[in-house]
């Protein structure tokens, strides 16, 4: 091995250890033509994949690895793990951009499984099937049967794999199979007592309405949970968070909302670390609206500084309960910024108008919010009268 390559490999390895992908890539770049021939270059290059900015770039690199290194399970697992990590770090990417990366990772692992088939030991086969299952889990519902089969194969090869049982629990959770997700989480906990497993257990128990189970899980995570008289597991005094609604969010019927990929971040008042109530109406059509109770995933997608604190932004998994309000889109014109305050003051109890943007003189878009017991026609009649008092023009959007 040349001194130049030796130095580059050491520099790249050290850079990857400290999460410095730019230095690692710069060190390896002069030796990129050796990726298909030198396993040391291949392993370090594979370790860079999750830092990529382009999903198409990851797909191209995975194709290169699949072509050159299907016979080397370690290289293939490193490359696939990088792609899986990238997908997990970008949960709000449109499926059309995210899922092909997971598919390409799965294809790498399938090639590794079939290369020298029958010549691998149980430990190696288990690792490859578990890695395949993780990749297929992120492809989405279209390959759900394949993902289940991969997890079943991996766990048959190694029934005491706590990480594997947790992976199976995550698959069920992401598909809204709360009972199976809870059972797999409980089994995983007997083998792997870590916070992520307890969190997923609490999440599934919350979705199922099993308050005692959820409360015990939160308490084990040092959250002061208790069961309310209404039968819910609550952790008091949690600050508001942002939750992202997407077409993949499961509605009250247990099905994804569907439609074009749009993401809306909404403010939610948590009832526990995993569920809470929307505190304002939504701008986009979607699975949830004001006062609905939603369930979100454990890992924040990002953080945003607001009023001196970093507010976590989570991804909504499902709508758990409908709220006590209904909404209608409205638009119009305001004669002065505080006109909406006068409108709200003149509306019946429980009714108000929410503006999507800070109120100002001029055009206005928002929603009328009113109790479910109030007839929409009566609510609109009250809005018309209140707008007249405020000298504003507000009407429903047909």
XYZ file of N, CA and C in Angstrom, residues 261-373:
339
model
N -47.949 15.361 -2.176
C -47.096 15.465 -0.987
C -46.975 16.920 -0.548
N -47.600 17.234 0.558
C -47.508 18.545 1.179
C -47.290 18.351 2.676
N -46.494 19.205 3.260
C -46.180 19.117 4.687
C -46.589 20.416 5.358
N -47.320 20.304 6.462
C -47.698 21.487 7.235
C -47.298 21.287 8.691
N -46.507 22.226 9.194
C -46.119 22.212 10.605
C -47.161 22.970 11.415
N -47.695 22.331 12.440
C -48.728 22.941 13.281
C -48.271 22.912 14.736
N -48.768 23.870 15.509
C -48.472 23.885 16.941
C -49.427 22.949 17.670
N -48.864 22.208 18.597
C -49.630 21.220 19.355
C -49.311 21.386 20.838
N -50.356 21.291 21.660
C -50.154 21.248 23.106
C -50.095 19.786 23.526
N -48.919 19.307 23.942
C -48.801 17.883 24.273
C -49.651 17.477 25.478
N -50.230 16.301 25.376
C -50.858 15.634 26.515
C -49.898 14.610 27.119
N -48.949 14.171 26.296
C -47.861 13.290 26.730
C -46.700 13.582 25.787
N -45.561 12.941 25.966
C -44.463 13.177 25.021
C -44.728 12.676 23.605
N -45.848 11.986 23.365
C -46.104 11.424 22.037
C -47.461 11.783 21.458
N -48.309 12.506 22.192
C -49.591 12.884 21.601
C -50.071 14.193 22.208
N -50.916 14.882 21.431
C -51.419 16.159 21.911
C -52.470 16.730 20.979
N -52.902 17.948 21.312
C -54.051 18.568 20.648
C -53.613 19.772 19.814
N -54.086 19.847 18.572
C -53.791 20.996 17.718
C -54.394 22.261 18.317
N -53.588 23.330 18.382
C -54.050 24.557 19.033
C -54.470 25.627 18.034
N -54.400 25.332 16.751
C -54.879 26.284 15.743
C -55.318 25.512 14.499
N -56.156 26.111 13.668
C -56.588 25.433 12.439
C -55.432 25.251 11.458
N -55.612 24.307 10.560
C -54.601 24.037 9.546
C -54.875 24.847 8.288
N -53.791 25.200 7.598
C -53.910 25.953 6.352
C -54.229 25.021 5.175
N -53.593 23.854 5.161
C -53.750 22.916 4.054
C -54.830 21.888 4.365
N -55.485 21.351 3.329
C -56.377 20.215 3.582
C -55.531 19.026 4.024
N -56.001 18.302 4.998
C -55.192 17.195 5.506
C -55.965 16.354 6.483
N -55.266 15.494 7.209
C -55.938 14.524 8.070
C -56.438 15.093 9.385
N -55.955 16.277 9.796
C -56.308 16.809 11.116
C -56.572 18.299 11.019
N -57.265 18.820 12.035
C -57.547 20.253 12.098
C -57.619 20.662 13.568
N -58.012 21.882 13.800
C -58.028 22.447 15.145
C -58.700 21.515 16.161
N -58.053 21.334 17.296
C -58.542 20.593 18.459
C -58.461 19.074 18.303
N -58.098 18.577 17.115
C -57.918 17.133 16.965
C -56.694 16.679 17.763
N -56.712 15.427 18.189
C -55.595 14.850 18.941
C -54.781 13.973 17.997
N -53.480 14.250 17.920
C -52.607 13.510 17.008
C -51.494 12.812 17.784
N -50.971 11.762 17.159
C -49.864 10.971 17.703
C -48.650 11.212 16.823
N -47.475 11.412 17.442
C -46.285 11.650 16.630
C -45.160 10.697 17.000
N -44.189 10.615 16.082
C -43.077 9.683 16.259
C -42.071 10.231 17.263
N -41.199 9.341 17.728
C -40.333 9.680 18.858
C -39.232 10.667 18.499
N -38.631 10.496 17.334
C -37.436 11.266 17.000
C -37.815 12.591 16.350
N -37.378 13.731 16.902
C -37.675 15.013 16.247
C -37.047 15.066 14.859
N -37.793 15.615 13.915
C -37.258 15.800 12.565
C -36.233 16.919 12.552
N -36.453 17.932 13.380
C -35.545 19.072 13.468
C -35.902 19.875 14.712
N -35.162 20.951 14.934
C -35.456 21.893 16.011
C -35.488 23.296 15.420
N -36.323 24.161 16.018
C -36.430 25.536 15.540
C -36.395 26.477 16.736
N -35.496 27.483 16.715
C -35.439 28.418 17.843
C -36.661 29.333 17.873
N -37.377 29.322 18.987
C -38.553 30.174 19.173
C -38.515 30.727 20.594
N -38.474 32.049 20.702
C -38.515 32.712 22.015
C -37.499 32.137 22.994
N -36.300 31.921 22.518
C -35.230 31.503 23.414
C -35.140 30.021 23.703
N -35.983 29.204 23.094
C -35.859 27.755 23.287
C -35.912 27.047 21.942
N -35.262 25.905 21.885
C -35.274 25.093 20.670
C -36.513 24.211 20.682
N -37.446 24.530 19.810
C -38.708 23.788 19.749
C -38.537 22.570 18.846
N -38.799 21.363 19.360
C -38.697 20.179 18.508
C -39.851 20.114 17.516
N -39.535 19.608 16.341
C -40.545 19.419 15.294
C -40.633 17.925 15.000
N -41.801 17.344 15.275
C -42.004 15.905 15.119
C -42.819 15.609 13.858
N -42.872 14.342 13.494
C -43.660 13.888 12.344
C -44.898 13.162 12.851
N -46.069 13.619 12.425
C -47.326 13.011 12.869
C -47.487 11.623 12.265
N -47.848 10.665 13.112
C -48.129 9.309 12.649
C -49.608 9.099 12.374
N -50.462 9.616 13.252
C -51.890 9.300 13.139
C -52.726 10.325 13.890
N -53.983 10.423 13.464
C -54.986 11.186 14.208
C -55.676 10.205 15.148
N -55.662 10.509 16.437
C -56.249 9.596 17.424
C -57.708 9.898 17.713
N -58.037 11.184 17.849
C -59.411 11.565 18.198
C -59.772 12.867 17.501
N -61.017 12.946 17.083
C -61.513 14.202 16.524
C -61.736 15.199 17.645
N -61.527 16.453 17.345
C -61.726 17.505 18.333
C -63.189 17.864 18.505
N -63.405 18.893 19.314
C -64.773 19.312 19.624
C -65.214 20.488 18.773
N -64.429 20.794 17.735
C -64.745 21.951 16.892
C -64.801 21.533 15.431
N -65.401 22.394 14.629
C -65.370 22.240 13.183
C -64.910 23.559 12.577
N -64.441 23.502 11.343
C -63.892 24.703 10.722
C -64.420 24.863 9.304
N -64.401 26.105 8.842
C -64.738 26.424 7.460
C -63.727 27.447 6.944
N -63.161 27.236 5.751
C -62.251 28.235 5.186
C -63.012 29.523 4.862
N -62.414 30.654 5.191
C -63.029 31.952 4.915
C -61.974 32.892 4.357
N -62.440 33.929 3.685
C -61.554 34.955 3.136
C -62.317 36.266 3.088
N -61.583 37.341 2.895
C -62.257 38.635 2.813
C -61.290 39.793 2.895
N -61.778 40.873 3.497
C -61.000 42.120 3.575
C -61.190 42.725 4.956
N -60.090 43.189 5.549
C -60.127 43.797 6.876
C -59.838 45.288 6.757
N -60.652 46.145 7.388
C -60.438 47.594 7.286
C -59.279 48.084 8.155
N -58.885 47.299 9.152
C -57.784 47.674 10.045
C -57.304 46.401 10.748
N -56.047 46.358 11.240
C -55.473 45.104 11.755
C -56.261 44.458 12.885
N -56.891 45.255 13.764
C -57.574 44.685 14.919
C -59.048 44.365 14.646
N -59.419 44.385 13.370
C -60.818 44.110 13.032
C -61.233 42.708 13.467
N -60.317 41.738 13.373
C -60.675 40.369 13.756
C -60.996 40.265 15.240
N -60.369 41.092 16.053
C -60.677 41.083 17.482
C -62.126 41.498 17.707
N -62.595 42.487 16.949
C -63.993 42.917 17.065
C -64.932 41.837 16.538
N -64.511 41.162 15.459
C -65.329 40.069 14.920
C -65.484 38.969 15.971
N -64.370 38.552 16.561
C -64.415 37.482 17.560
C -65.286 37.865 18.751
N -65.208 39.121 19.170
C -65.987 39.573 20.327
C -67.482 39.509 20.056
N -67.869 39.637 18.792
C -69.290 39.634 18.438
C -69.815 38.242 18.087
N -68.939 37.249 18.014
C -69.365 35.891 17.677
C -69.883 35.161 18.914
N -70.723 34.128 18.717
C -71.209 33.331 19.858
C -70.058 32.645 20.591
N -70.310 32.211 21.806
C -69.318 31.532 22.632
C -68.786 30.291 21.903
N -67.480 30.139 21.899
C -66.860 28.984 21.258
C -66.529 29.195 19.797
N -66.872 30.369 19.266
C -66.577 30.676 17.867
C -65.449 31.709 17.789
N -64.604 31.579 16.792
C -63.599 32.611 16.520
C -63.099 32.451 15.092
N -62.428 33.490 14.602
C -61.845 33.464 13.264
C -60.327 33.430 13.405
N -59.718 32.462 12.764
C -58.256 32.327 12.794
C -57.683 32.839 11.485
N -56.709 33.744 11.568
C -56.025 34.257 10.383
C -54.750 33.462 10.152
N -54.527 33.038 8.909
C -53.317 32.283 8.609
C -52.060 33.149 8.694
N -52.214 34.439 8.513
C -51.095 35.370 8.584
C -51.415 36.455 9.599
N -50.403 37.172 10.110
C -50.686 38.257 11.054
C -51.706 39.228 10.472
N -52.798 39.509 11.203
C -53.845 40.387 10.661
C -53.295 41.769 10.299
N -53.733 42.274 9.169
C -53.356 43.608 8.718
C -54.485 44.141 7.846
N -54.429 45.415 7.569
C -55.440 45.988 6.685
C -55.288 45.387 5.295
N -56.413 44.949 4.723
C -56.363 44.390 3.378
C -56.911 42.980 3.315
N -56.479 42.244 2.296
C -56.990 40.894 2.064
C -56.652 39.965 3.232
N -57.549 39.012 3.446
C -57.438 38.131 4.607
C -57.851 36.721 4.210
N -57.130 35.716 4.725
C -57.489 34.308 4.554
C -57.361 33.600 5.898
N -58.311 32.726 6.187
C -58.256 32.018 7.456
C -59.354 30.977 7.558
N -59.763 30.692 8.782
C -60.830 29.727 9.019
C -61.738 30.219 10.135
N -63.010 29.938 9.959
C -63.988 30.135 11.027
C -64.039 28.855 11.848
N -63.888 28.983 13.158
C -63.931 27.842 14.073
C -65.193 27.951 14.915
N -65.937 26.850 15.017
C -67.173 26.867 15.802
C -67.445 25.480 16.367
N -68.212 25.381 17.456
C -68.446 24.086 18.107
C -69.173 23.107 17.191
N -68.950 21.830 17.404
C -69.596 20.817 16.572
C -71.108 20.807 16.745
N -71.588 21.283 17.872
C -73.034 21.306 18.074
C -73.735 22.430 17.345
